[in-house]
Coordinates of C-alpha atoms in Angstrom, one line a residue:
X73 CA 6.9 -19.7 6.2
X74 CA 3.9 -19.8 4.0
X75 CA 1.7 -22.5 2.8
X76 CA -0.6 -22.9 0.0
X77 CA -4.3 -23.8 0.8
X78 CA -5.3 -26.5 -1.6
X79 CA -8.9 -26.0 -2.5
X80 CA -10.1 -29.8 -4.0
X81 CA -13.0 -31.4 -2.2
X82 CA -16.3 -30.1 -2.0
X83 CA -19.1 -30.7 0.6
X84 CA -22.4 -32.2 0.1
X85 CA -25.4 -30.0 -0.4
X86 CA -26.1 -27.7 2.7
X87 CA -23.0 -29.2 4.5
X88 CA -20.9 -27.1 6.4
X89 CA -17.6 -26.9 7.7
X90 CA -15.8 -24.1 9.9
X91 CA -12.8 -23.9 11.5
X92 CA -10.6 -21.9 13.9
X93 CA -7.1 -22.1 14.1
X94 CA -4.0 -20.4 15.7
X95 CA -0.3 -20.1 14.4
X96 CA 2.6 -18.6 16.5
X97 CA 6.0 -18.3 15.8
X98 CA 9.1 -15.7 15.6
X99 CA 12.1 -15.4 13.7
X100 CA 15.1 -13.1 13.0
X101 CA 16.5 -14.4 9.8
X102 CA 15.2 -15.0 6.4
X103 CA 15.8 -16.9 3.2
X104 CA 16.9 -14.6 0.2
X105 CA 18.5 -15.5 -3.0
X106 CA 17.4 -19.4 -3.3
X107 CA 18.5 -20.9 0.3
X108 CA 21.0 -18.0 1.2
X109 CA 20.0 -17.3 5.2
X110 CA 20.4 -13.6 6.2
X111 CA 20.1 -11.9 9.6
X112 CA 17.2 -9.7 10.0
X113 CA 17.7 -6.2 12.0
X114 CA 14.8 -7.3 14.4
X115 CA 13.1 -10.2 15.9
X116 CA 9.7 -10.5 14.5
X117 CA 6.9 -12.2 16.6
X118 CA 3.9 -13.3 14.5
X119 CA 0.6 -14.7 15.7
X120 CA -2.6 -15.5 13.7
X121 CA -6.1 -16.4 14.5
X122 CA -8.0 -17.6 11.6
X123 CA -11.9 -18.5 10.9
X124 CA -12.5 -20.7 7.8
X125 CA -16.2 -21.3 6.4
X126 CA -17.4 -23.6 3.8
X127 CA -21.2 -24.3 2.6
X128 CA -22.3 -26.7 0.3
X129 CA -24.4 -24.7 -2.4
X130 CA -25.0 -28.0 -4.3
X131 CA -23.2 -31.6 -4.1
X132 CA -20.8 -30.0 -6.8
X133 CA -20.5 -26.4 -5.7
X134 CA -18.9 -25.2 -2.4
X135 CA -18.6 -21.5 -1.3
X136 CA -15.8 -20.7 0.9
X137 CA -14.6 -17.6 3.2
X138 CA -11.3 -16.9 5.4
X139 CA -10.8 -14.2 8.1
X140 CA -7.5 -14.0 9.4
X141 CA -6.5 -11.8 12.3
X142 CA -2.7 -10.9 12.5
X143 CA -0.7 -10.1 15.7
X144 CA 2.7 -8.7 15.0
X145 CA 5.5 -7.4 17.0
X146 CA 9.3 -6.6 16.5
X147 CA 12.0 -6.5 19.2
X148 CA 15.9 -5.8 19.2
X149 CA 17.9 -2.9 18.6
X150 CA 18.1 -1.7 14.9
X151 CA 20.8 0.5 15.3
X152 CA 23.4 -0.8 12.7
X153 CA 20.5 -1.2 10.1
X154 CA 19.7 2.5 10.5
X155 CA 23.2 3.6 10.5
X156 CA 22.8 3.4 6.5
X157 CA 22.0 6.1 4.4
X158 CA 18.4 5.6 3.2
X159 CA 17.5 3.0 5.8
X160 CA 15.5 3.3 9.2
X161 CA 13.3 1.1 10.9
X162 CA 11.8 1.2 14.7
X163 CA 10.3 -1.5 16.7
X164 CA 6.7 -1.8 17.4
X165 CA 3.2 -3.8 17.1
X166 CA 0.4 -4.1 14.6
X167 CA -2.7 -6.0 15.0
X168 CA -5.3 -6.0 12.3
X169 CA -7.0 -8.0 9.9
X170 CA -5.1 -9.7 7.1
X171 CA -6.1 -10.4 3.6
X172 CA -9.7 -11.8 3.7
X173 CA -10.8 -14.3 1.1
X174 CA -13.8 -15.6 -0.4
X175 CA -14.6 -17.9 -3.4
X176 CA -16.1 -21.1 -4.7
X177 CA -15.1 -24.5 -5.9
X178 CA -16.8 -26.4 -8.3
X179 CA -16.0 -30.2 -8.8
X180 CA -16.2 -30.9 -12.6
X181 CA -15.5 -34.6 -12.5
X182 CA -16.8 -37.5 -10.0
X183 CA -15.0 -40.0 -10.3
X184 CA -11.3 -41.7 -9.5
X185 CA -9.6 -39.1 -9.7
X186 CA -12.1 -36.4 -9.1
X187 CA -11.4 -33.1 -11.0
X188 CA -12.3 -29.6 -9.3
X189 CA -11.6 -26.1 -10.3
X190 CA -11.8 -23.2 -7.8
X191 CA -11.7 -19.3 -7.9
X192 CA -10.6 -17.2 -5.0
X193 CA -10.4 -13.5 -4.5
X194 CA -8.3 -12.0 -1.8
X195 CA -9.4 -8.7 -0.6
X196 CA -6.7 -5.7 0.3
X197 CA -8.4 -5.5 3.9
X198 CA -4.6 -5.5 5.4
X199 CA -3.0 -3.0 7.4
X200 CA 0.8 -1.6 7.3
X201 CA 3.2 0.7 9.0
X202 CA 6.3 1.4 7.3
X203 CA 8.1 2.6 10.3
X204 CA 8.2 -0.4 11.7
X205 CA 8.2 -2.6 8.9
X206 CA 5.0 -4.5 9.8
X207 CA 2.2 -5.2 7.5
X208 CA -1.0 -7.8 8.3
X209 CA -1.0 -8.9 4.5
X210 CA -0.2 -8.4 1.1
X211 CA -0.9 -4.7 -0.4
X212 CA -3.2 -5.8 -3.1
X213 CA -6.1 -7.6 -4.4
X214 CA -5.7 -11.1 -5.7
X215 CA -7.4 -13.6 -7.9
X216 CA -6.6 -17.1 -7.7
X217 CA -7.9 -19.7 -10.3
X218 CA -7.2 -23.1 -9.6
X219 CA -7.6 -26.8 -10.3
X220 CA -7.3 -29.8 -8.3
X221 CA -6.9 -33.5 -8.9
X222 CA -7.8 -35.9 -6.0
X223 CA -7.8 -39.6 -5.4
X224 CA -9.7 -41.2 -2.4
X225 CA -8.9 -44.7 -1.3
X226 CA -10.2 -46.7 1.5
X227 CA -7.6 -45.8 4.0
X228 CA -5.5 -43.1 2.1
X229 CA -5.9 -40.3 -0.3
X230 CA -3.9 -38.4 -2.6
X231 CA -4.2 -34.7 -4.2
X232 CA -2.6 -32.1 -6.3
X233 CA -3.3 -28.6 -6.4
X234 CA -2.0 -25.7 -8.9
X235 CA -3.2 -22.1 -9.3
X236 CA -2.0 -18.8 -10.3
X237 CA -2.2 -15.7 -7.9
X238 CA -2.6 -12.6 -10.0
X239 CA -2.2 -9.5 -7.9
X240 CA -3.0 -5.8 -8.4
X241 CA -0.3 -2.6 -7.6
X242 CA 2.2 -4.0 -9.6
X243 CA 2.7 -7.2 -7.6
X244 CA 4.2 -10.3 -9.3
X245 CA 2.3 -13.1 -10.7
X246 CA 2.8 -16.2 -9.0
X247 CA 2.1 -19.8 -9.4
X248 CA 1.4 -21.9 -6.1
X249 CA 0.9 -25.6 -5.7
X250 CA 0.3 -28.4 -3.4
X251 CA 0.9 -32.2 -3.4
X252 CA -0.5 -34.0 -0.2
X253 CA -0.8 -37.6 0.7
X254 CA -2.6 -38.8 3.4
X255 CA -3.5 -41.9 5.5
X256 CA -6.6 -42.9 8.1
X257 CA -4.7 -44.8 11.0
X258 CA -8.2 -45.3 12.6
X259 CA -11.5 -44.2 12.1
X260 CA -10.8 -40.8 14.5
X261 CA -7.2 -40.3 13.5
X262 CA -5.8 -39.6 10.2
X263 CA -2.4 -37.9 9.1
X264 CA -0.7 -36.3 6.3
X265 CA 2.4 -35.1 4.5
X266 CA 2.6 -32.2 2.0
X267 CA 5.1 -30.1 -0.1
X268 CA 3.8 -26.5 -0.8
X269 CA 5.5 -24.2 -3.3
X270 CA 5.1 -20.5 -4.5
X271 CA 7.0 -19.4 -7.3
X272 CA 6.5 -15.7 -8.8
X273 CA 7.9 -14.2 -11.9
X274 CA 10.4 -11.4 -12.0
X275 CA 8.3 -8.6 -13.8
X276 CA 6.5 -7.3 -10.3
X277 CA 7.5 -3.8 -9.5
X278 CA 6.0 -3.1 -6.2
X279 CA 8.1 -1.2 -3.9
X280 CA 8.0 -3.3 -0.2
X281 CA 9.8 -0.2 1.4
X282 CA 10.9 -1.3 5.2
X283 CA 8.9 -4.2 5.1
X284 CA 12.1 -5.9 3.5
X285 CA 13.7 -5.7 7.0
X286 CA 11.0 -8.1 8.4
X287 CA 10.1 -10.2 5.4
X288 CA 6.4 -9.8 5.8
X289 CA 4.5 -10.6 2.5
X290 CA 6.9 -9.4 -0.1
X291 CA 6.8 -9.1 -3.6
X292 CA 9.0 -11.7 -4.8
X293 CA 8.2 -14.1 -2.0
X294 CA 9.0 -17.7 -3.0
X295 CA 9.2 -20.8 -1.0
X296 CA 9.2 -24.6 -0.9
X297 CA 7.7 -26.0 2.3
X298 CA 7.2 -29.4 3.7
X299 CA 4.3 -29.9 6.1
X300 CA 3.3 -32.6 8.4
X301 CA -0.3 -32.7 9.7
X302 CA -2.8 -34.6 11.8
X303 CA -6.4 -34.7 13.0
X304 CA -8.6 -36.5 15.1
X305 CA -12.2 -36.5 15.9
X306 CA -12.9 -35.7 19.3
X307 CA -16.6 -35.7 19.7
X308 CA -19.4 -36.4 17.0
X309 CA -18.9 -33.9 14.5
X310 CA -16.2 -31.9 16.0
X311 CA -12.2 -32.5 15.3
X312 CA -8.9 -31.4 16.6
X313 CA -6.1 -30.9 14.1
X314 CA -2.2 -30.1 14.4
X315 CA 0.2 -29.3 11.9
X316 CA 4.2 -28.6 11.8
X317 CA 5.4 -26.5 8.4
X318 CA 9.1 -26.5 7.7
X319 CA 10.8 -24.1 5.0
X320 CA 12.9 -26.3 2.8
X321 CA 14.3 -23.1 0.9
X322 CA 12.9 -19.8 -0.6
X323 CA 13.5 -16.4 -1.3
X324 CA 12.2 -13.1 0.8
X325 CA 10.6 -15.2 3.3
X326 CA 11.1 -15.9 6.9
X327 CA 13.5 -18.9 7.7
X328 CA 11.4 -20.6 10.4
X329 CA 8.9 -23.5 11.2
X330 CA 5.6 -22.6 11.8
X331 CA 3.0 -24.6 14.2
X332 CA -0.6 -24.7 14.1
X333 CA -3.4 -25.9 16.1
X334 CA -7.1 -25.7 15.4
X335 CA -10.5 -26.9 16.1
X336 CA -13.3 -28.1 13.1
X337 CA -16.4 -28.7 12.9
X338 CA -18.3 -30.4 10.1
X339 CA -21.9 -31.2 9.7
X340 CA -21.2 -34.8 8.1
X341 CA -18.7 -37.6 8.7
X342 CA -15.2 -35.8 8.8
X343 CA -12.8 -37.5 6.1
X344 CA -9.3 -36.3 5.7
X345 CA -10.0 -32.2 5.9
X346 CA -6.9 -30.7 7.9
X347 CA -6.4 -27.2 8.7
X348 CA -3.1 -25.6 7.1
X349 CA -2.3 -22.1 8.0
X350 CA -1.7 -19.1 5.3
X351 CA -0.3 -16.0 6.9

């Protein structure tokens, strides 16, 4: 299950934040037609290593970049799937970079709530193999303008983000959003719960070919996902984060839960930044 990355909070000038995260899961079922669960012809194993870096250009403008590395594998016996005319798939592996990202976040209003605008570019740096139905990202570039609103309190926070994913190669236009609430249980420990959504339109004409048998990065991908997250300050500017993302419903997306673990460095006292996976 996918998760939207909400870009709302900015860093102070010359502030640096870097995180490395790892997700791992496997699935043989997928959501289709708004919550109907279907069996896939193969079992898909999906692992992702990701590096995220942010830098405070000014107190109001933060630059960011993300580099994911995907490790995919399928197992099983697709004989029944291959017996239908026009269908053929093989088991296999594919390791490669996913869709790299870079962009800016601008804090346009610094009060309660803070208001920020962001613009993220997603590059078509992924790879694919239509014989195995594997691909490490969307076969397109994407441009994602978004706006976020955040409230910070003494021990808690609330934030909302919404954006639009505009893709090339005849992919469907999609609206993404994130609603998150969190609480500081102690100076070194925080937790959060969030709801992530992706809603595409129906006008995209991209052909996903054999990747519909693995449900990897589909044109009509839609989801509503719940995430539980927690993070700890381990030593000075270093932190350790955990997350568990559970798909509630969707279309053309894996029906499975996704765990994530990450290590973070921040050049100033860490507040409530928590790693979330996008893959």
